[in-house]
XYZ file of C-alpha atoms in Angstrom:
565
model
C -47.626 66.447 6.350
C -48.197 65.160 3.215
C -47.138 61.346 1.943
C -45.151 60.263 -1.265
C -44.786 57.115 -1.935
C -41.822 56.087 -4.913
C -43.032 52.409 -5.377
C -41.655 49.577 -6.933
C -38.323 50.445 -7.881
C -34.444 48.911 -7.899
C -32.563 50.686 -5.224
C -29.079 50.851 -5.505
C -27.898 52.761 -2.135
C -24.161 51.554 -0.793
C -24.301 53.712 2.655
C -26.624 51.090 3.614
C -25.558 48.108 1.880
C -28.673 47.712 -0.607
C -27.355 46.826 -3.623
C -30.486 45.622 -6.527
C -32.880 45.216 -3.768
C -36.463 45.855 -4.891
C -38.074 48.383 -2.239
C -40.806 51.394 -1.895
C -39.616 54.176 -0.826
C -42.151 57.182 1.465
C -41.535 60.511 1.915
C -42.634 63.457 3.989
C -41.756 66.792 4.399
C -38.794 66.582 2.507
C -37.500 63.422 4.399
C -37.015 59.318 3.856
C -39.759 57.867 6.811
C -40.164 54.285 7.729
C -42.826 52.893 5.153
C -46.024 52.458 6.853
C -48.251 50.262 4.852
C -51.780 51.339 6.232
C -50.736 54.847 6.093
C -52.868 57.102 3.058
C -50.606 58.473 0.157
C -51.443 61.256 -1.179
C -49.429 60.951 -4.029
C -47.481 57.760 -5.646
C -45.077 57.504 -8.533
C -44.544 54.212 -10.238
C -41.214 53.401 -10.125
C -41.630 49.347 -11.251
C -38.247 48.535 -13.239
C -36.291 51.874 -12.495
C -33.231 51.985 -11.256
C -33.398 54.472 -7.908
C -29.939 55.844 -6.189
C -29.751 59.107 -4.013
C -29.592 62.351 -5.683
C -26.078 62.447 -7.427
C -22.967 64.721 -5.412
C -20.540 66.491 -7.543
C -17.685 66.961 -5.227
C -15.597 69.254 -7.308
C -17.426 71.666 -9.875
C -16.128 75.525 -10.339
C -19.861 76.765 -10.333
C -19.354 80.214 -8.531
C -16.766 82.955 -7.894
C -14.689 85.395 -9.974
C -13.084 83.414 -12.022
C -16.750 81.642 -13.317
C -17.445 85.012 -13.785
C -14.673 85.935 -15.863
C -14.855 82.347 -17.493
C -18.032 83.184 -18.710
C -16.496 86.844 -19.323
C -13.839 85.368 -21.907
C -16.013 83.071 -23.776
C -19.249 85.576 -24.828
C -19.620 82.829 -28.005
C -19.947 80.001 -25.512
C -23.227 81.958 -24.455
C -24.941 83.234 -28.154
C -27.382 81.166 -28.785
C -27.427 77.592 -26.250
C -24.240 76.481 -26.461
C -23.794 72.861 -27.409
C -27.557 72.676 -28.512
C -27.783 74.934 -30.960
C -31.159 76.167 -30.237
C -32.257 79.615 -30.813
C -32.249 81.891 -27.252
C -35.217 82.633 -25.598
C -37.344 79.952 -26.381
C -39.077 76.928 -24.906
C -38.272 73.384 -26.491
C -41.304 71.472 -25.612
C -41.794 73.219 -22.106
C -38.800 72.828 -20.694
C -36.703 76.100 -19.082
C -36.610 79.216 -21.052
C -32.573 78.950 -23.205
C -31.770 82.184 -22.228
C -28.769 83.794 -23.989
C -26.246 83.444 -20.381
C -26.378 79.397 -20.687
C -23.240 78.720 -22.255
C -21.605 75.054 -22.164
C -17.922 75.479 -21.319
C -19.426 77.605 -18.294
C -23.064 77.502 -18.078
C -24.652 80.686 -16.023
C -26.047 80.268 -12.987
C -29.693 79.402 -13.731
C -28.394 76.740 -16.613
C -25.767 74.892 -13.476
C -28.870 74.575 -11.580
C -31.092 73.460 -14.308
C -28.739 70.640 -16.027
C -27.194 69.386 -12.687
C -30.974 68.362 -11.859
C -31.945 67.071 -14.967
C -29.069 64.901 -14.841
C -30.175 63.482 -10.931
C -27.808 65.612 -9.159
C -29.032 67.669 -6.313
C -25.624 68.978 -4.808
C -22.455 70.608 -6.353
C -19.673 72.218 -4.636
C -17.649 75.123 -5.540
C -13.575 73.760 -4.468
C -11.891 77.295 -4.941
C -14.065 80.083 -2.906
C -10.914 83.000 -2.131
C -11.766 84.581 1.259
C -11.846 88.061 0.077
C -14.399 86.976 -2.535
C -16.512 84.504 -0.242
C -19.559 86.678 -0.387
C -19.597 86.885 -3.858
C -19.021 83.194 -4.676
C -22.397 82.799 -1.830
C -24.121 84.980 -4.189
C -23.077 82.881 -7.034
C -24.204 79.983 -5.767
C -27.444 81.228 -3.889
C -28.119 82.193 -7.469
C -28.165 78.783 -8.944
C -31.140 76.989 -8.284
C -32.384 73.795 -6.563
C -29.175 72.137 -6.112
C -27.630 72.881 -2.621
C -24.654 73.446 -2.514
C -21.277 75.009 -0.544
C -17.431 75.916 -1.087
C -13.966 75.047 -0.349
C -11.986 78.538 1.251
C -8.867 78.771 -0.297
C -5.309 78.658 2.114
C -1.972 78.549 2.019
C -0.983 81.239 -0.652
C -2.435 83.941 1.513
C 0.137 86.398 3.264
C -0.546 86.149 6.324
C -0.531 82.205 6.640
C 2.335 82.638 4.866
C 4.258 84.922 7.159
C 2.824 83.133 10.128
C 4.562 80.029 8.985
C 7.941 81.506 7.787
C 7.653 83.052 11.176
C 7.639 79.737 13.131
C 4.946 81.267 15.108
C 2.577 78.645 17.211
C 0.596 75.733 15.699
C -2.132 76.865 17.566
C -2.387 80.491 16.113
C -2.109 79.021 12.621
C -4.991 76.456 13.286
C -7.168 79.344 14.906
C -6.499 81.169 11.991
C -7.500 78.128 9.689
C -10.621 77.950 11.849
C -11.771 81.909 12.018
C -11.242 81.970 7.877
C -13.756 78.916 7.537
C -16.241 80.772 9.890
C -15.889 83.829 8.152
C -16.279 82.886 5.276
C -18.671 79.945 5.643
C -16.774 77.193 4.129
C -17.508 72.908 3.954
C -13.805 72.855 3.485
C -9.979 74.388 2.607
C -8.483 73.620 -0.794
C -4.575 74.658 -0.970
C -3.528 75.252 -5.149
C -0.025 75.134 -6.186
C 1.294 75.164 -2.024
C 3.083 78.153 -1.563
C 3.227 78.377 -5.281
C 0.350 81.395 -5.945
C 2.544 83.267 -3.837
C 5.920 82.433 -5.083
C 4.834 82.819 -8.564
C 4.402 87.056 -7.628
C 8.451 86.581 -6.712
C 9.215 85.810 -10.005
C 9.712 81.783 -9.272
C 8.387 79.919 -12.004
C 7.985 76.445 -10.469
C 7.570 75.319 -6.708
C 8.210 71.136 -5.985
C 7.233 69.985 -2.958
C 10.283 70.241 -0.719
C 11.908 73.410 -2.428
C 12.186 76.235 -0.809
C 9.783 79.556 -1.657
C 12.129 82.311 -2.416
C 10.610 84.685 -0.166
C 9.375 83.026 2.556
C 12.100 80.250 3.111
C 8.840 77.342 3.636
C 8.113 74.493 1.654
C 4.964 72.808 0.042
C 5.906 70.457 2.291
C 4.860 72.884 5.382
C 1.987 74.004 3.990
C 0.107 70.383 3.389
C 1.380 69.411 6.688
C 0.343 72.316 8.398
C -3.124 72.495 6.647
C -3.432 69.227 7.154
C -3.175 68.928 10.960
C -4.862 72.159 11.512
C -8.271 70.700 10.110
C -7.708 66.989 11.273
C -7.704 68.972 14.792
C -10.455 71.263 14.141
C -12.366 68.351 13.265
C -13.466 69.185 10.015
C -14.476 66.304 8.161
C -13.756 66.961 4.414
C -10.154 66.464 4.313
C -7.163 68.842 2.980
C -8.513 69.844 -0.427
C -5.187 69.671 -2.607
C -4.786 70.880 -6.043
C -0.941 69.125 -5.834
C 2.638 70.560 -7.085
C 3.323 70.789 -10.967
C -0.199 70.498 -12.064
C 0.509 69.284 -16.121
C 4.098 68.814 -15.580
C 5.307 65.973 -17.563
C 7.537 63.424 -14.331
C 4.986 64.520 -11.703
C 3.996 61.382 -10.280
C 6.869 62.274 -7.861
C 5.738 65.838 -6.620
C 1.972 63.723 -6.703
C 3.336 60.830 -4.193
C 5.433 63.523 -2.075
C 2.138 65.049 -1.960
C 0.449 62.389 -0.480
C 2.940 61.449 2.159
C 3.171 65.330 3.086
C -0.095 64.748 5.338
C 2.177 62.203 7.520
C -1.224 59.699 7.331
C -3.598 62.548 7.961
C -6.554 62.529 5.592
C -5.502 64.339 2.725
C -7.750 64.549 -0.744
C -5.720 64.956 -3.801
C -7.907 66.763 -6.735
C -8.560 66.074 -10.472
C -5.505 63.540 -9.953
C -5.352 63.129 -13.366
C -3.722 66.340 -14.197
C -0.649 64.732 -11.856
C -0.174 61.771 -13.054
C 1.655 62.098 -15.760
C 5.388 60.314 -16.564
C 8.362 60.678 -18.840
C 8.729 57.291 -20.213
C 8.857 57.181 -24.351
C 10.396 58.994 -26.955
C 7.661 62.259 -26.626
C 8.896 62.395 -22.942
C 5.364 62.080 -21.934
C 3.164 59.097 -20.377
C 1.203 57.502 -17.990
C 1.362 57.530 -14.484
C -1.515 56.061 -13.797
C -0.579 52.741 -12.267
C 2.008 54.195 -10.129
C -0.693 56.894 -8.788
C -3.401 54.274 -8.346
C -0.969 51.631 -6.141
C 0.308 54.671 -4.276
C -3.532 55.492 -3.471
C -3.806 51.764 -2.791
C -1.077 51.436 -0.288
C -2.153 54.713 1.500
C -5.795 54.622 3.162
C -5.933 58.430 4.402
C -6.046 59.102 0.762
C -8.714 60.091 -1.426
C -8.863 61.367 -4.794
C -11.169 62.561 -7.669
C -10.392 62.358 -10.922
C -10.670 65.345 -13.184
C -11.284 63.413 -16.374
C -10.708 65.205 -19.577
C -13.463 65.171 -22.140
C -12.896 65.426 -26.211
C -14.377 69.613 -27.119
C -13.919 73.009 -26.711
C -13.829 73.589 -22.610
C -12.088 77.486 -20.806
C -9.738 76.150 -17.951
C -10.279 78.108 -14.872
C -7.929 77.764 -11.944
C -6.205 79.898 -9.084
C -3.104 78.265 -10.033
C -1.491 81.466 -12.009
C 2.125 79.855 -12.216
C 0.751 77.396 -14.076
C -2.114 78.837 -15.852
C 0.613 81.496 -17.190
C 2.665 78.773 -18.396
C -0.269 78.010 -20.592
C -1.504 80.483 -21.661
C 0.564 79.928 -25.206
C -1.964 77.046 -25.455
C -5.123 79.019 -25.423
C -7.809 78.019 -27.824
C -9.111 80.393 -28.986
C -6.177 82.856 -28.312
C -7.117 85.165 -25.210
C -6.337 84.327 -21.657
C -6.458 86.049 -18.078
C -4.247 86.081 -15.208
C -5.096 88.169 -12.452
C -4.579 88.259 -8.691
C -5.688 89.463 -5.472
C -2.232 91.356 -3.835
C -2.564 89.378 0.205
C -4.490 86.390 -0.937
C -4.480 84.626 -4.037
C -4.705 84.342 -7.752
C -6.773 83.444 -10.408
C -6.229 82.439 -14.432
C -8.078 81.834 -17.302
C -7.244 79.921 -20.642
C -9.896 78.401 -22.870
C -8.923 75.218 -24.592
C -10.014 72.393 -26.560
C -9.439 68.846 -25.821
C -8.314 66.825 -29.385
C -9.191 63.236 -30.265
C -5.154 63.256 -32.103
C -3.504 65.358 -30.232
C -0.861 62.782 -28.479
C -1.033 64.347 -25.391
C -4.911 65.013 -25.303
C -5.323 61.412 -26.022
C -2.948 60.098 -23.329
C -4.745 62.626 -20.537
C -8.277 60.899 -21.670
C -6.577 57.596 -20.955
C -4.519 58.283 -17.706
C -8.102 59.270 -16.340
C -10.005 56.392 -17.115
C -6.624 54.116 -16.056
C -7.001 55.889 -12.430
C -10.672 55.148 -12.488
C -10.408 51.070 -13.405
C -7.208 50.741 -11.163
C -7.908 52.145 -7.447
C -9.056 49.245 -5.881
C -11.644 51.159 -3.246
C -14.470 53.153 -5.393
C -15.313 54.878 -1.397
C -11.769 56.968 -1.862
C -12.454 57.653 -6.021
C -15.046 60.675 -7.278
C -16.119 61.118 -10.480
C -14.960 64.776 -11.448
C -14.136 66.400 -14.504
C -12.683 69.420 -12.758
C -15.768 71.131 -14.604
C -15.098 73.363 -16.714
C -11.297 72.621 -16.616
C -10.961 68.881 -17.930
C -14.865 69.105 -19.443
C -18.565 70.452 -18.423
C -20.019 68.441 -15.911
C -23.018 67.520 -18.287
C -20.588 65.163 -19.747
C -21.026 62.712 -16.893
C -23.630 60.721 -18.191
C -21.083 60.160 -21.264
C -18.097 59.365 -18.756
C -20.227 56.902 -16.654
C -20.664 54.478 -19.925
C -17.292 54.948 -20.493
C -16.592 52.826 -17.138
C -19.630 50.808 -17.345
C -19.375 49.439 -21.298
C -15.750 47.826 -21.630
C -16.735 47.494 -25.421
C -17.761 51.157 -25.853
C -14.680 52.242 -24.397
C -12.867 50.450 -26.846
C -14.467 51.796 -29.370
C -13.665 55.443 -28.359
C -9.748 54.077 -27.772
C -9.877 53.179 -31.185
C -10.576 56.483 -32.374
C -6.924 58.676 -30.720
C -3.966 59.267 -31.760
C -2.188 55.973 -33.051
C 0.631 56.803 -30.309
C -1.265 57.481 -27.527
C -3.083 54.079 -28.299
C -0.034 51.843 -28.150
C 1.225 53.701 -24.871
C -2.051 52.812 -23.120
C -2.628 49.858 -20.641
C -6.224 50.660 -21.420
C -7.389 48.013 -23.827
C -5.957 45.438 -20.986
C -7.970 46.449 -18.405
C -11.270 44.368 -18.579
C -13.273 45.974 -15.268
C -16.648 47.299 -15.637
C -17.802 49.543 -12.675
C -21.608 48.222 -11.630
C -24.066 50.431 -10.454
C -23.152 50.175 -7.645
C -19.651 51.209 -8.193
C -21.523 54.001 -9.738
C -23.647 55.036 -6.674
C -20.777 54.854 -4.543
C -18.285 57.385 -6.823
C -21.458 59.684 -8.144
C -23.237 59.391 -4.164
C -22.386 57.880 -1.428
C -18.584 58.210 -1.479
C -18.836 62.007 -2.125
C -21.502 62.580 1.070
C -18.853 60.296 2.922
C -15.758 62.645 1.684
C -18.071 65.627 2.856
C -19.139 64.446 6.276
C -22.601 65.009 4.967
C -24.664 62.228 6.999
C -27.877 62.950 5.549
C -27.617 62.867 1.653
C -25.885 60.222 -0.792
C -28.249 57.540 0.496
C -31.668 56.474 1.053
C -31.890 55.389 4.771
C -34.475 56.507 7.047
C -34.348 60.186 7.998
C -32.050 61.284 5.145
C -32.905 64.125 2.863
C -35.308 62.779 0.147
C -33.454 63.479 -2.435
C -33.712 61.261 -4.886
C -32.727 60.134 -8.907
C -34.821 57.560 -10.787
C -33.834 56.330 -14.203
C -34.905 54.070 -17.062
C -32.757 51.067 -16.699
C -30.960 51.315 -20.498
C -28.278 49.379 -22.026
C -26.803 52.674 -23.322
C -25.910 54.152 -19.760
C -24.799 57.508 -21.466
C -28.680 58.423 -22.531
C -29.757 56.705 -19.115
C -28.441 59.043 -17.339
C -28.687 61.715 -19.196
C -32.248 61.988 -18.593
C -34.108 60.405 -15.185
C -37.530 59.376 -15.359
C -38.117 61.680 -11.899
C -35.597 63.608 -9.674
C -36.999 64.734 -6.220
C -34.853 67.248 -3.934
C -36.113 67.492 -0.541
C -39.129 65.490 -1.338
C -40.586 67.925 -4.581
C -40.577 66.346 -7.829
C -38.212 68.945 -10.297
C -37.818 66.888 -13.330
C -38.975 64.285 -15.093
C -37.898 62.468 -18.232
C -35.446 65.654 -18.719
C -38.165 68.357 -18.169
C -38.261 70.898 -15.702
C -41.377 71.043 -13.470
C -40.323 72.888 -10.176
C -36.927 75.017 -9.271
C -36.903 75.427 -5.791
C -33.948 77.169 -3.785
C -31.066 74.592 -2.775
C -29.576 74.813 0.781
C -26.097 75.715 1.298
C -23.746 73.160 3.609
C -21.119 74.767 5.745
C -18.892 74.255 8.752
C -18.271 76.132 11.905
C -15.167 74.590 13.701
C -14.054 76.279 17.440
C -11.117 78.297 17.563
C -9.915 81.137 19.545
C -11.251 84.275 18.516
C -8.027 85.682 20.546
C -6.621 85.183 16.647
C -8.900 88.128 15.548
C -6.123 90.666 16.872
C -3.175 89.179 14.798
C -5.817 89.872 12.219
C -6.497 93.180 13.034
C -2.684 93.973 12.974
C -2.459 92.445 9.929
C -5.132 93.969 8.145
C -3.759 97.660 9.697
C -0.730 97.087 8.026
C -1.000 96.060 4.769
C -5.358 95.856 4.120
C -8.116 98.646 3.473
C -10.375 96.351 4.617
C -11.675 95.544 8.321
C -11.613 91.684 9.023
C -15.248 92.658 11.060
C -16.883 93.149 7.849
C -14.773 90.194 6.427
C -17.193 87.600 8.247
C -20.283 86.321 6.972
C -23.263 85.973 9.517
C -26.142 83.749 9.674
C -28.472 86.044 8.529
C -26.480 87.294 5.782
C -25.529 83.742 4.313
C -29.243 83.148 4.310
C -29.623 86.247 1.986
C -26.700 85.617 -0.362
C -28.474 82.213 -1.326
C -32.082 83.858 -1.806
C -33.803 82.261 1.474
C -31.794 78.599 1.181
C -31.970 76.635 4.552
C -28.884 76.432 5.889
C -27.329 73.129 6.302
C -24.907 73.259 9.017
C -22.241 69.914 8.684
C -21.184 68.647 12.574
C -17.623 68.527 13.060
C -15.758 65.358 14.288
C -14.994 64.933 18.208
C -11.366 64.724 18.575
C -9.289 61.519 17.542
C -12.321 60.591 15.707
């Protein structure tokens, strides 16, 4: 029952409307309590000047799974030495972890994730891509990173039997049951749809898959897949909304599928991921160009719609998606020159195509742009998260740089200045003059993700939330900032400060477990007869087991909604 007191610092915490207040803040047994002034601390941190905001929430972040694995698989020079550093392997730089030889940058290993996300301030990252017939290794995965807690999205609507269900016109109510049994199985915060429909149609030889056109095999559209999806979790009362990796991801003119997209959910909630990848126009003599402002009013004009962004970041990055249509397509673009597409026969896909991001390449510099465009021009920062799609637009340990690109008007000029000529002149960049506060920050880094996630307790600083908790060195340069906090706490233990390492303690794992019917497990046991070696009993993923896969984590179980709500 010990007492921590953080005293003295600037709290910036939007959940609860505190926006530069000055403010202690107590702590006990891993939880935000009412300050009591009399009370005996047994320990107090100095906090006079800082700037303190809720452990940061990465939303979006490919951290576990098979394709991280084979990510990590493709790139073996990524992982010689330390990556970006350069630092010799096995050795500790002034205390801090040991740089084993499995850190890597384009896709750091397991201990690394853990180990940068909290050095940065970030105490949570979810995995958005977790196939069903691989949830227990993608647990494993993420059990194995430490202190940040953490949790996946379960991949739908490519699977067969979804699929079948659908082109069958069979009930609503099986389908949702079926939605709901493959999120308890599995353990899932959430269901991400890639490419709707299109995973699948790609294996029938179709190359491309808009919105309403029809999938060769199955006769259904996109179209009935996000509004299918879409309902079915609305009424299971999930609260993350439909997870969508859109139509035509990279596709110069797909604003259109994007929008389509949108209004597929019929003004259910609907998230659309790293947006930026779907934004993209026609306009100018390359054929190529931002979509930006049309995507951000469309986002404006549509409140059951939130995004993140999936900003692109200058270097050498491996692009790892379940999208194999369009990961094949490509694959001529690999940098260096290997790739992988594989798949998984009933359920899904997976490829892999390193690739590095250029300063003068035209349409590098134009992505880069249409990112930060979104960014500055969605009006609400509560429907906006900061992603890079990590490792697919950039590695997440580029946010610190990303954050002073929204923050520093002049410093983002400065990096304009450097692109491709064209790209430059096609930009509405240099006209737009807003410069997100730290507030804005808080909200897109914190509180908006914990909102997105239905996670009550974490992306704010209110009595009886989790105390977990970033404090930095206010710093004209925002990039080194936040780069490196003066202290991060998760659950109330100090982990790092000023960059270093003092504590890794096993993150929790967040997880939903909506009602359904278990009358859907004997479609499922048909199914699996038919065309499965597996037994859908051994498919599901108890209590007691999800504790194992993530070492001994507390489970953090997320409420669903009551109905309507």
């Amino acid at each position: 029952m010990s007492l921590t007191r953080l005293k003295g610092g600037t709290l910036y915490d939007p959940a609860n409307g505190i926006n530069g207040e000055r403010r202690d803040l107590t702590m006990r047994d891993g939880r935000l309590v009412a300050a009591d002034p009399g009370a005996p601390v047994d320990q107090e941190f100095d906090a006079t000047g800082m700037i303190v905001m809720a452990g940061g929430i990465d939303l979006h972040s490919h951290i576990g799974g098979g394709k991280t694995n084979l990510s990590r698989l493709l790139l073996p020079e990524d992982h010689r030495g330390s990556g970006a550093s350069g630092e010799p392997p096995e050795q500790a730089i002034n205390g801090r972890y040991l740089r084993l030889p499995s850190c890597g940058t384009c896709a750091p290993g397991t201990l690394a994730t853990g180990y940068r996300y909290a050095e940065m301030g970030y105490t949570a990252a979810f995995e958005p891509a977790m196939m069903p017939s691989n949830a227990r290794h993608t647990h494993l995965e993420m059990g194995d990173t430490p202190i940040i807690d953490h949790g996946a999205y379960v991949m739908l609507g490519n699977d067969e039997l979804f699929l079948q269900l659908l082109a069958e016109r069979d009930s609503f109510e099986r389908l949702r049951d079926y939605v709901g049994w493959t999120m308890h199985a599995s353990k899932a915060l959430g269901v991400k749809v890639v490419n709707p429909g299109g995973i699948s149609a790609f294996k029938f030889n179709q190359r491309s898959l808009n919105v309403d056109e029809p999938h060769v095999h199955y006769g259904i559209t996109p179209r009935d897949v996000l509004r299918t999806l879409s309902r079915a979790l609305t009424e299971l009362g999930v609260p993350h909304p439909l997870h969508v990796h859109a139509s035509n991801l990279g596709v110069p003119g797909n604003i259109d599928s994007t929008i389509a997209t949108m209004d597929a959910a019929d003004g259910l909630p609907i998230h659309l991921t790293h947006i930026q990848f779907h934004s993209y126009g026609v306009e100018g003599p390359r054929k190529f160009s931002s979509g930006a402002h049309a995507i951000a009013d469309a986002v404006n004009a549509r409140p059951n719609v939130s995004i993140d962004v999936g900003q692109i970041i200058f270097g050498q990055t491996v692009t790892a998606s379940g999208d194999t249509m369009m990961q094949f397509k490509n694959a001529p673009l690999a940098t260096p020159k290997k790739w992988i597409v594989g798949d998984i026969e009933c359920d899904a896909g997976c490829g892999i195509v390193p690739f590095k991001y250029r300063e003068q390449s035209y349409v590098n510099a134009l992505q880069w742009i249409i990112g930060l465009e979104i960014f500055l021009t969605v009006d609400d920062p509560w429907r906006v998260s900061m992603t890079t799609d990590h490792p697919n637009g950039g590695p997440f340990t580029s946010y610190p740089h990303l954050i002073r690109l929204l923050m520093d008007k002049g410093f983002r000029d400065e990096q304009l200045a450097k692109l491709n000529p064209e790209a430059q002149v096609a930009s509405a960049l240099p006209e737009l003059t807003r410069e997100f506060s730290l507030y804005d920050i808080a909200i897109i880094t914190r509180a908006g993700p914990a909102r997105l996630l239905g996670l009550k307790d974490r992306g704010h600083l209110g009595v009886g939330a989790a105390a977990d908790i970033a404090v930095y060195r206010d710093h004209v340069d925002k990039e080194r900032m936040f780069t490196s906090p003066a202290y991060v706490f998760k659950d109330g233990q100090l982990v790092a400060r000023d960059g270093v390492l003092v504590a890794t303690p096993t993150g929790g794992i967040h997880y939903v477990s909506p009602d359904f019917d278990r009358g859907i497990e004997k479609t499922l046991r048909a199914y699996s007869a038919a065309n499965l070696v597996g037994n859908p009993v051994h498919t599901a993923i108890s209590d007691d087991e999800i504790c194992t896969c993530c070492r001994g984590g507390r489970l953090l179980p997320v409420a669903c909604l009551s109905a309507g709500a």
